[in-house]
Coordinates of C-alpha atoms and ligand atoms in Angstrom, one line a residue:
X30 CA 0.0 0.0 0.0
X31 CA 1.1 3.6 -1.0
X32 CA 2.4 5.9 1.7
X33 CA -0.1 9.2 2.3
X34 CA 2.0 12.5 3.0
X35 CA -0.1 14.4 5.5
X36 CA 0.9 17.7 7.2
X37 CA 2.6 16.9 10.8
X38 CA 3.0 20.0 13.5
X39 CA 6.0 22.5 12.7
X40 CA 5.4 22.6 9.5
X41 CA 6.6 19.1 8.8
X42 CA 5.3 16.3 6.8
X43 CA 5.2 12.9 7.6
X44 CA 4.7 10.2 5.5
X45 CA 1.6 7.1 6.3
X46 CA 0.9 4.1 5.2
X47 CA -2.7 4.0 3.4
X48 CA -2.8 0.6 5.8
X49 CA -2.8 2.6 8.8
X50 CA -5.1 5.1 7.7
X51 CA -7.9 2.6 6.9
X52 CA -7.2 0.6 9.6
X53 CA -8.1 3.7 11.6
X54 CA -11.0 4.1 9.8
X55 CA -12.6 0.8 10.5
X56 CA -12.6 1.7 14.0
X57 CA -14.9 5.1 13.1
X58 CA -18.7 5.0 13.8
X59 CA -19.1 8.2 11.9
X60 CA -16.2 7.1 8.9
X61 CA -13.6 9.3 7.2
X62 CA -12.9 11.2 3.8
X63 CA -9.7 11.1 2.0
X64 CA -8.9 13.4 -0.9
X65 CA -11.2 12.3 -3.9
X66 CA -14.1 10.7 -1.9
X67 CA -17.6 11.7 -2.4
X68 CA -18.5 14.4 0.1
X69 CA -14.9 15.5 0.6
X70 CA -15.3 18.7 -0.9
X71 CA -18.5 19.3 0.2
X72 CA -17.1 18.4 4.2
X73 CA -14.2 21.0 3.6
X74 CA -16.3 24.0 2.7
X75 CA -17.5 26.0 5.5
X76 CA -18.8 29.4 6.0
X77 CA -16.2 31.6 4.4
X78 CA -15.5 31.3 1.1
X79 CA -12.0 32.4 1.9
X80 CA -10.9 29.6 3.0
X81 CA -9.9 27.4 0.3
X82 CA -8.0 24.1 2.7
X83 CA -7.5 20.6 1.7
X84 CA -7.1 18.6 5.1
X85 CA -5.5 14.5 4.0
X86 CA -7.9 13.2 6.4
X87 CA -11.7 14.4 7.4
X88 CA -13.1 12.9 10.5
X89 CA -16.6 12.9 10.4
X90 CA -17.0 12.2 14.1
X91 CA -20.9 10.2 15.3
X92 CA -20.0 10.5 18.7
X93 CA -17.3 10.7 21.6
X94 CA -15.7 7.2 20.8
X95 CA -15.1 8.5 17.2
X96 CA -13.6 12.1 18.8
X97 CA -10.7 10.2 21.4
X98 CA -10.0 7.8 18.2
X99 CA -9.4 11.0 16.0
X100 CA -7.5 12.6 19.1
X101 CA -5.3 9.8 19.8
X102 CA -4.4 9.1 16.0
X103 CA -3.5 12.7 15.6
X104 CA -1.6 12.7 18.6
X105 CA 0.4 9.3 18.2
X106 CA 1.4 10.0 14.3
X107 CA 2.2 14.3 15.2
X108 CA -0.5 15.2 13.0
X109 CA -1.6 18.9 12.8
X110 CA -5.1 19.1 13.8
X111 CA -8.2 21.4 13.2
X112 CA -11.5 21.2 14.8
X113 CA -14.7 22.2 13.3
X114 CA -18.2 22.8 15.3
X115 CA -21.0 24.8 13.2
X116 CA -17.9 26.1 10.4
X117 CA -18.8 29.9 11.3
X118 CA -15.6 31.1 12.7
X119 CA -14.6 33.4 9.7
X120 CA -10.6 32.8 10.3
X121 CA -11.3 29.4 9.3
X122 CA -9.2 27.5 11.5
X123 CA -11.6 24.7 11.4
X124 CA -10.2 23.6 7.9
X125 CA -6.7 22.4 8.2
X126 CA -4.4 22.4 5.0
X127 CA -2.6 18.8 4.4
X128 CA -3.8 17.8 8.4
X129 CA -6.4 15.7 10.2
X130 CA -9.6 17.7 10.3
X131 CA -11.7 16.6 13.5
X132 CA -15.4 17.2 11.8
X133 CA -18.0 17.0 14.8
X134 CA -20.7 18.5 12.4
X135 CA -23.0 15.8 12.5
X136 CA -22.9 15.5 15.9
X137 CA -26.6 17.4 16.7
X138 CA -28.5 16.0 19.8
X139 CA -30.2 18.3 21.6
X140 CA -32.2 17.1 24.8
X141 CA -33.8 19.7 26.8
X142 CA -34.8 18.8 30.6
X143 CA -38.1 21.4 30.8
X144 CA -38.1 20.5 34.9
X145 CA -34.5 21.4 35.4
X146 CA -34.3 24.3 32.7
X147 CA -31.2 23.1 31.1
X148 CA -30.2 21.3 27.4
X149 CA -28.1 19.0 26.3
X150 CA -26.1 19.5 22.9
X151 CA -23.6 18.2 21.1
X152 CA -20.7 20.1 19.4
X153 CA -22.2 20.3 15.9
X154 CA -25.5 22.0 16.8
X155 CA -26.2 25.0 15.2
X156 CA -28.3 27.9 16.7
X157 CA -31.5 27.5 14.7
X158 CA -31.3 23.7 16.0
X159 CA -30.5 24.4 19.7
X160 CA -33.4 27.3 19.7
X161 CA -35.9 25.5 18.1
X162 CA -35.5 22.2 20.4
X163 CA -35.3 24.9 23.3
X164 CA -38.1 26.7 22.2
X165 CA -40.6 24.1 22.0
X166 CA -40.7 24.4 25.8
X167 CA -40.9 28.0 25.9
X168 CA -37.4 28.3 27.1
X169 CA -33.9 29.5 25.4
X170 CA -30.5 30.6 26.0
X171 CA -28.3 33.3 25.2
X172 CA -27.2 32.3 21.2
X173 CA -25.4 33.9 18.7
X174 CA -27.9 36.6 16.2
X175 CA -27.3 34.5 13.0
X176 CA -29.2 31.2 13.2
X177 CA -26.2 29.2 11.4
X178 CA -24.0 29.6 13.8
X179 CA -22.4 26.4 15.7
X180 CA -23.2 26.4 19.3
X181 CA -19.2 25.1 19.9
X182 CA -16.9 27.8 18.8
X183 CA -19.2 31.0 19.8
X184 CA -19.9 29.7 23.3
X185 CA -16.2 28.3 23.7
X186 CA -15.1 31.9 22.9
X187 CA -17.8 34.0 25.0
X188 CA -21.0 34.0 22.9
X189 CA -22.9 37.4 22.6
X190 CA -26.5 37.5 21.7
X191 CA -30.1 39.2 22.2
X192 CA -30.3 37.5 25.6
X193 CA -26.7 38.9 26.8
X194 CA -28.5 41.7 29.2
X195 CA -31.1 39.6 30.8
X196 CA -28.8 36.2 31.3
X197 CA -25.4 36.8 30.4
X198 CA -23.3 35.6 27.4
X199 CA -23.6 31.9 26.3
X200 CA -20.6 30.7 28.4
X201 CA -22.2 32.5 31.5
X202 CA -25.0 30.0 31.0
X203 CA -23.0 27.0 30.8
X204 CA -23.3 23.9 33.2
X205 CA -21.0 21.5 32.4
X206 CA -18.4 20.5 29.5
X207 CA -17.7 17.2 28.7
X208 CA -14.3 17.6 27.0
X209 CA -11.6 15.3 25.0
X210 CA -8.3 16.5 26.2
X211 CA -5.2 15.8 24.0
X212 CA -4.3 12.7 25.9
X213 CA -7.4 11.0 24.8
X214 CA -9.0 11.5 28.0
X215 CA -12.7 12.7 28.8
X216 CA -13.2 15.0 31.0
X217 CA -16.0 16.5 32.8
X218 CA -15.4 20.3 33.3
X219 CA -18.3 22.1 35.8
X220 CA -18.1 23.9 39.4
X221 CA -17.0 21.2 41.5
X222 CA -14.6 19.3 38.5
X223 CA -12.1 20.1 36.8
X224 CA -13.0 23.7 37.6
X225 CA -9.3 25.5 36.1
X226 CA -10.4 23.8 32.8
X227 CA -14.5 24.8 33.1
X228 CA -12.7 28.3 33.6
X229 CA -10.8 28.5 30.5
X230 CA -13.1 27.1 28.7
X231 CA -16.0 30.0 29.1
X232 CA -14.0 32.4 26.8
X233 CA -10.4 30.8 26.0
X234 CA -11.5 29.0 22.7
X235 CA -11.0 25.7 21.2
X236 CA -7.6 25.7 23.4
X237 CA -8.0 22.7 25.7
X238 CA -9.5 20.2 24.4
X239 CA -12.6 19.1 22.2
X240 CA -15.7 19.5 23.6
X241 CA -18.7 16.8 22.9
X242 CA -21.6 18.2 25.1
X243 CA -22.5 21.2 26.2
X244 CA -25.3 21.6 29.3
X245 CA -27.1 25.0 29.5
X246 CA -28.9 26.7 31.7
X247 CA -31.9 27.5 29.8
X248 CA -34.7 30.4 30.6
X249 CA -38.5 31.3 30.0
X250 CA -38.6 33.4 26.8
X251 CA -40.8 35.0 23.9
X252 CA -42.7 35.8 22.4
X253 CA -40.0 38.8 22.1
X254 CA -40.5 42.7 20.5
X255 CA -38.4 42.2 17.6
X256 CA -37.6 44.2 14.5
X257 CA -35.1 47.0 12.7
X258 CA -35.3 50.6 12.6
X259 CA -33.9 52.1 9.4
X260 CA -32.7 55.9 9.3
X261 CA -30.6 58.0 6.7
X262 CA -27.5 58.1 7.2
X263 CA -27.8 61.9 7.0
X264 CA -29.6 61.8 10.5
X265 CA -27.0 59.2 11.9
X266 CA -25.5 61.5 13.9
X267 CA -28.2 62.8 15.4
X268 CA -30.0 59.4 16.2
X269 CA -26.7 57.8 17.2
X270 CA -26.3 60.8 19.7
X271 CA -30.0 60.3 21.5
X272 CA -29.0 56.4 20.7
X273 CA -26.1 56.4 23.2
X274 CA -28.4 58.4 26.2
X275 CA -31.0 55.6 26.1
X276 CA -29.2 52.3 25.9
X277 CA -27.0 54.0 28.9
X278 CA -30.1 53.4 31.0
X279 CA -32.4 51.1 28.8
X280 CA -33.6 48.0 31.0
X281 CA -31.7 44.6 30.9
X282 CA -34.4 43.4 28.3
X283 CA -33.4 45.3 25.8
X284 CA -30.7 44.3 23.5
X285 CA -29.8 46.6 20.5
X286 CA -26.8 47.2 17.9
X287 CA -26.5 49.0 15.0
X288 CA -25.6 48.0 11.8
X289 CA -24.2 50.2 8.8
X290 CA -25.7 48.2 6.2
X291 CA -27.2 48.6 2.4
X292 CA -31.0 48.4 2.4
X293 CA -32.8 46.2 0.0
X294 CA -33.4 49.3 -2.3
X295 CA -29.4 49.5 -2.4
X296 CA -28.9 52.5 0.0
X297 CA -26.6 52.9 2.2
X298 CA -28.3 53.4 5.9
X299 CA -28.2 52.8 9.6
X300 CA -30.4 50.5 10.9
X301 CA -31.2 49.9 14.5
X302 CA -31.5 46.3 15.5
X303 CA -33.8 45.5 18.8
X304 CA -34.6 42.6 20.9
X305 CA -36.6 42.9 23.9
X306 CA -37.2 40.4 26.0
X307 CA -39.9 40.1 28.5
X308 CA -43.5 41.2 28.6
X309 CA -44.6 42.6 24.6
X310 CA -46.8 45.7 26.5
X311 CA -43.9 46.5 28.7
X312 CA -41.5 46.5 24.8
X313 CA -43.7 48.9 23.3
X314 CA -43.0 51.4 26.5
X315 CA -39.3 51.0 26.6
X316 CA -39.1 51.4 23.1
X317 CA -41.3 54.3 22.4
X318 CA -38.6 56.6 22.4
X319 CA -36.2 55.0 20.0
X320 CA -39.1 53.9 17.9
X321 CA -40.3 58.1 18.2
X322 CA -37.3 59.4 17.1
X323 CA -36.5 60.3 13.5
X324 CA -38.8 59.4 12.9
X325 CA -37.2 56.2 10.9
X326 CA -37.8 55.4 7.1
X327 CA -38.8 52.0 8.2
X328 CA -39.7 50.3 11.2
X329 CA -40.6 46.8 11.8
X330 CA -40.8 46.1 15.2
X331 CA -43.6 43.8 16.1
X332 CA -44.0 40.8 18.7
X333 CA -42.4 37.7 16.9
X334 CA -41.5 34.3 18.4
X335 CA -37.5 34.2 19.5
X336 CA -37.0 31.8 16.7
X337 CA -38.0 34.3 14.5
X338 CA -36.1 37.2 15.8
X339 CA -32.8 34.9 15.9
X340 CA -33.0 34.4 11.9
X341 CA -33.4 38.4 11.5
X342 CA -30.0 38.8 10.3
X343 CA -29.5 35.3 8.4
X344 CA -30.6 36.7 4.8
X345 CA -27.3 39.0 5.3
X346 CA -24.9 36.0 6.2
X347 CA -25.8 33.5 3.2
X348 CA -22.5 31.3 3.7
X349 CA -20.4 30.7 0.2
X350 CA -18.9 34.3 -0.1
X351 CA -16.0 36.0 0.9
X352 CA -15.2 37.3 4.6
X353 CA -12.6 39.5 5.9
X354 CA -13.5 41.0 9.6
X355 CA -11.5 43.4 12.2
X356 CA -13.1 44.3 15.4
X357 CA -12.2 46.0 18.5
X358 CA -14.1 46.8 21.7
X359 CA -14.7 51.0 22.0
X360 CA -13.8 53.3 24.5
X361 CA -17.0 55.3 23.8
X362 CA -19.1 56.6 20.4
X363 CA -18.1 60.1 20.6
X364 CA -19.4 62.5 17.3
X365 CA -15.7 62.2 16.0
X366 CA -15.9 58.4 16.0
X367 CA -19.2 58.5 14.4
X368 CA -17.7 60.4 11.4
X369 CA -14.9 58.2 10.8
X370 CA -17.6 55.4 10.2
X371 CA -19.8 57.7 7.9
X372 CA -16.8 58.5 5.8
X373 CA -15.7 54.9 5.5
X374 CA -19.5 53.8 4.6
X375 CA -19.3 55.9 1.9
X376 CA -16.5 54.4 0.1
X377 CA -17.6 50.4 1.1
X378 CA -16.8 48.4 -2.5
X379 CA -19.4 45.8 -1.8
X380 CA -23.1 46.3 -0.5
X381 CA -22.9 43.1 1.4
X382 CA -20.2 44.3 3.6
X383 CA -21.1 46.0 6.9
X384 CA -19.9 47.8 10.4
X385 CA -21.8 46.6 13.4
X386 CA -21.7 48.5 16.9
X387 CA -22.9 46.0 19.5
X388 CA -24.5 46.9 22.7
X389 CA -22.9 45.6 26.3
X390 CA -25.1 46.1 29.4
X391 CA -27.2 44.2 31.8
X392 CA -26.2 40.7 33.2
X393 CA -23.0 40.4 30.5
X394 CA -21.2 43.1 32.8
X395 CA -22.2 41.8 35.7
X396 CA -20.6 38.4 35.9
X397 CA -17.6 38.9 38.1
X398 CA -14.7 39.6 36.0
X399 CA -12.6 36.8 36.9
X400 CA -15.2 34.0 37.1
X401 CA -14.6 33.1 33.4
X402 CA -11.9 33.7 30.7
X403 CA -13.9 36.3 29.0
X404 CA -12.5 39.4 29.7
X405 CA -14.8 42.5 28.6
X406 CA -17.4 42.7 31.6
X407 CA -16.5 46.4 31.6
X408 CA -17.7 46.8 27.5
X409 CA -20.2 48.9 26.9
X410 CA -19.3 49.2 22.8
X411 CA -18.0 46.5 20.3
X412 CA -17.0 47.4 16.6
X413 CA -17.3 45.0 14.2
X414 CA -16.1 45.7 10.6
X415 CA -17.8 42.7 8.9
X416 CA -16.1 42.9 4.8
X417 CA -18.2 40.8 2.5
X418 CA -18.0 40.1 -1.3
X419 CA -18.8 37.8 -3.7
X420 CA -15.9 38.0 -6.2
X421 CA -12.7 36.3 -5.7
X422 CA -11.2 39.0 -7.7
X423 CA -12.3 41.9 -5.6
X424 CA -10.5 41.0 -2.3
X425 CA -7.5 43.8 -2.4
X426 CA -9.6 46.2 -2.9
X427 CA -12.6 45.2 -0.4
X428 CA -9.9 44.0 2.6
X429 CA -8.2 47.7 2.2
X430 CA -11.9 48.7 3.1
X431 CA -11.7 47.4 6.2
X432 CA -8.5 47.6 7.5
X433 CA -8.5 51.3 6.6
X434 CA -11.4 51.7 8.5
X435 CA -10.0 49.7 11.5
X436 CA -7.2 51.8 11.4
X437 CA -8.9 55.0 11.6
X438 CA -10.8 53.7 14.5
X439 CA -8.1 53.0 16.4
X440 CA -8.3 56.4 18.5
X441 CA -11.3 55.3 19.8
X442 CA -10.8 51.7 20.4
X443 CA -9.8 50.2 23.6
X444 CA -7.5 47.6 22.1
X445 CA -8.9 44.9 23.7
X446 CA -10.8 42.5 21.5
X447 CA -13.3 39.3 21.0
X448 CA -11.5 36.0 20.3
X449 CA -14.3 34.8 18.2
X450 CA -14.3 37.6 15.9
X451 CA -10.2 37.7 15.2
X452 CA -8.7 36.6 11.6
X453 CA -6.0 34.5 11.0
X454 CA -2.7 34.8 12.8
X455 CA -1.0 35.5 10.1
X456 CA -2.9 38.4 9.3
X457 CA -3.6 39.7 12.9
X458 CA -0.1 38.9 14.4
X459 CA 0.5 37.3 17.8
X460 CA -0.4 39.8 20.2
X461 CA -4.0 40.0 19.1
X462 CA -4.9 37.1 20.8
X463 CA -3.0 38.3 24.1
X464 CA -5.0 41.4 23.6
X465 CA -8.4 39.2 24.0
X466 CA -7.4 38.6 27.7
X467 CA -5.0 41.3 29.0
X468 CA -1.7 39.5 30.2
X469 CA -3.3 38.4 33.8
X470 CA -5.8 36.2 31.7
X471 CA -3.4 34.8 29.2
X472 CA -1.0 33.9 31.5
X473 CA -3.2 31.5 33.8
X474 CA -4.7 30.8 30.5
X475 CA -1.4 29.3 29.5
X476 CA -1.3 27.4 33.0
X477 CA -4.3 25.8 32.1
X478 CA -3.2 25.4 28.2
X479 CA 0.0 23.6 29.7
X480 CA -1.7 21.1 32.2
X481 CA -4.2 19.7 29.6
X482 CA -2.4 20.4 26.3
X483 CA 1.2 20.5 26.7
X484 CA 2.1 20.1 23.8
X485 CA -0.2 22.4 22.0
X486 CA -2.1 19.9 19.7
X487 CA -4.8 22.1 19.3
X488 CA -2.8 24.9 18.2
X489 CA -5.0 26.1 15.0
X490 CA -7.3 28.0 16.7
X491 CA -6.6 31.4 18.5
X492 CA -4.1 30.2 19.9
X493 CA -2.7 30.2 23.5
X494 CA 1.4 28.7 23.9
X495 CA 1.5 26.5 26.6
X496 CA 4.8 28.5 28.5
X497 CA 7.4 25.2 28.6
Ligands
FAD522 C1 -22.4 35.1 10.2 C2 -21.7 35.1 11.6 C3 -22.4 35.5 12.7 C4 -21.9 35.5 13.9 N1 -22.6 36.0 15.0 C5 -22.1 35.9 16.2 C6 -22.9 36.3 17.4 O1 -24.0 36.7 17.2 N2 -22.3 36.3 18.6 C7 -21.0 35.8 18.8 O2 -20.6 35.8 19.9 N3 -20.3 35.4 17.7 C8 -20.8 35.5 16.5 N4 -20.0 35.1 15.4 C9 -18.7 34.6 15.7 C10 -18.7 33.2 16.1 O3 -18.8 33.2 17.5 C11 -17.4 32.4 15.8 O4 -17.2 32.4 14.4 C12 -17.4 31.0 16.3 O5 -16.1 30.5 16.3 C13 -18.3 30.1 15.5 O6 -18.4 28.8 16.0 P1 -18.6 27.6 15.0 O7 -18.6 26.4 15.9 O8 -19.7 27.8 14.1 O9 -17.2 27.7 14.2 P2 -16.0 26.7 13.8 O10 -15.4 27.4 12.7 O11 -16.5 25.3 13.6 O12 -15.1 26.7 15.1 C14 -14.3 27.8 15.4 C15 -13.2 27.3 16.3 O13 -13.7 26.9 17.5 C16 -13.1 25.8 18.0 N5 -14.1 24.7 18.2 C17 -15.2 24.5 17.5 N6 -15.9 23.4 18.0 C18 -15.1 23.0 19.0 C19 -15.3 22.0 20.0 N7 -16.4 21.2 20.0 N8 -14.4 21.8 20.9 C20 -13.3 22.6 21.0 N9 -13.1 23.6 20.1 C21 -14.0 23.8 19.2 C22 -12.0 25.4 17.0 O14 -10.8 26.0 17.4 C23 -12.5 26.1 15.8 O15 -11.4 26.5 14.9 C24 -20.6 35.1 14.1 C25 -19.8 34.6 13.0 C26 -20.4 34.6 11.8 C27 -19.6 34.1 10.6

């Protein structure tokens, strides 16, 4: 039998005997793909068309005995590794070039304990899934805003969403982990085990281990007040001024962020986006205000099941085109910053591409700071310069957008910054991730990184060195 090159750690390559590989794969539950098997390509693809890998070996894990196989091959033969959850994470480290990609995508129970209040769910779960299992007993959890979305990597890394002022981000509502850890062992991470791991593991990524269920505390919600407000960019200003006022003292039920975005008409406006959770009648009164103001072009707020309101933004996130973000948490939106953003929107080469300011308030700030990994309890701003585009051909041109844009916003940014919303290393540099947690963080980070993974076998991800 022929020998298989696949791409080792260090940017080495070692050689494997097709033997070995399929005796491996007799083992699987879930089965493998090798270069040239049906559904390899379509298993490689995922949510940014950037990202263009070709791993030797796909994984397509069924369950936990398929994950410490894949885990424990990797590790014996020095493979490098990359782990994919929903596919979302727009640096693409799920997709590994030449290595052994650990594919937990059809991996998708959910089981929800109505008495208790908490689910069940595996690592390929998206957030449509999780919500609509959730939702058919009127309960849900904080989840990310675009409904394709794996539960794994945006929880791993914090998890905002519409529910982030009433209960926190998605990490803040985790119970328990169960996690492979690069010694093949499985783990149960909570309050009372393995606690330095379940600490790390609310904000510090896909650094220590794979995880293969997630328990969440879940909570009574909907029907929500859901909708956009659009305004002119001409009154931007203006709005975003009386904008600032009222979310500084608007009620922990309200989640809002605005979006620079192109409407369907192709014009360039600011929308509004609102969630409010809780009682509809009580909505309508916080919201009269923002909803007065303007008054906007459009405004479809109305009372909408959750599941609706968490598909609001999917039409604008269609996966299979090309993504280039930079993001930064903001000291404040002063009139100068607000500029900066208008003058940048201007000049945007693609309509698809937007900038996002998220709201931070409520429970999300509460948590104590050093209870989890995630580090912006204090946030009451986060940019997000989301580039879109459909044509290969226009990249230059549409990632000088954003990083001009980034740049110019960098008198207003804190520096600190969202794990889950970083590029590549290779584009970002080093010290972006180090920026994510402030150097208190990323060194007991490390601690952690070098007790369960010493020697850093889940390295493509944002990653933290273990110190030795
Ligand atoms: C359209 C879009 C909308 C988004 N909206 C939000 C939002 O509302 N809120 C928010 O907080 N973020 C949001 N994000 C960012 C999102 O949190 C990250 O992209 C996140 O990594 C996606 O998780 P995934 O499982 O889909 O991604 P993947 O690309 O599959 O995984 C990302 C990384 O997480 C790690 N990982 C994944 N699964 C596991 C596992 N089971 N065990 C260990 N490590 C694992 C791996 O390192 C992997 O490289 C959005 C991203 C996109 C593209």
């Amino acid at each position: 039998m022929a020998n298989i090159e696949i791409a080792a750690t260090m940017g080495r390559q070692v050689l494997l005997n097709a033997d070995v590989i399929e005796q491996f794969s007799t083992r699987l539950r879930g089965g493998q793909l090798l270069r040239g098997d049906d559904g390899y390509d379509a298993a490689r693809k995922i949510y940014n068309a950037m990202i263009d890998h070709r791993p030797a070996i796909i994984v397509r894990c069924a369950g936990v005995a398929d994950v410490i196989d894949a885990v424990n091959f990797a590790r014996s033969n020095d493979l490098l590794v990359s782990v994919r959850g929903g596919g979302h994470n727009v640096s693409g480290n799920a997709v590994c070039d030449g290595g052994l990609m650990i594919d937990l995508s059809a991996m998708k129970s959910v089981r929800v304990d109505r008495d208790s209040r908490t689910a069940r769910a595996e690592p390929g779960v998206t957030w449509g899934e999780f919500d609509r299992e959730t939702q058919a007993f009127g309960l849900a959890t904080t989840g990310g805003l675009v409904s394709t979305t794996g539960i794994a990597g945006l929880t791993l890394g914090g998890g905002l969403g519409w529910l982030m002022g009433s209960h926190g981000l998605a990490c803040d509502n985790l119970i328990s982990v169960d996690v492979v850890t690069a010694d093949g062992r499985v783990l149960i991470a909570n309050d009372s085990r393995n606690e330095d791991l379940f600490w790390a593991l609310r904000g510090g990524g896909g650094n220590f281990g794979i995880a293969t269920s997630f328990q969440f505390r879940l909570h009574p919600v909907g029907p929500v007040l859901g909708g956009i407000l659009i305004h002119g960019l001409d009154k931007a200003a203006e709005i975003i001024r009386f904008y600032d006022e009222f979310t500084r003292s608007s009620p922990d039920e309200l989640g809002t962020f605005v979006g620079f975005v192109t409407s369907p008409e192709g014009e360039r406006v600011m929308a509004i986006f609102v969630c409010c959770n809780g009682a509809v009648e009580e909505g309508e009164r916080i919201l009269k205000p923002l909803r007065e103001l303007g008054p906007p072009l459009t405004d479809t707020i109305g009372a909408m099941p959750y599941v609706q309101v968490q598909k609001m933004m999917d039409d604008g996130f269609p996966a299979g085109r090309q993504n280039y973000w930079k993001s930064n948490f903001l000291k404040g939106l002063p009139p100068e910053a607000v500029d900066v953003i208008l003058e940048h929107v201007a000049k945007a080469p693609s309509p698809h591409s937007a900038v996002a300011i998220e709201q931070f308030s409520g429970a999300v700030n509460r948590v104590g700071m050093d209870n989890t990994a995630f580090n912006h309890r204090n946030a009451r701003y986060n940019l997000l310069i989301v580039g879109i585009w459909v044509d290969p051909a226009a990249t230059a041109g549409n990632v000088r957008w954003v990083r001009e844009l980034w740049d110019a916003m960098q008198p207003y940014s804190t520096g600190s910054v969202y794990v889950n919303y970083l590029g590549q290393e290779t584009d970002e540099g080093p010290e972006r991730v180090k920026s994510a947690y402030g150097p208190e963080k990323y060194a007991r980070l490390a601690a952690v990184k070098q007790k369960y993974d010493p020697m850093n076998l889940f390295r493509l991800n944002q990653n933290i060195r273990p110190p030795a």
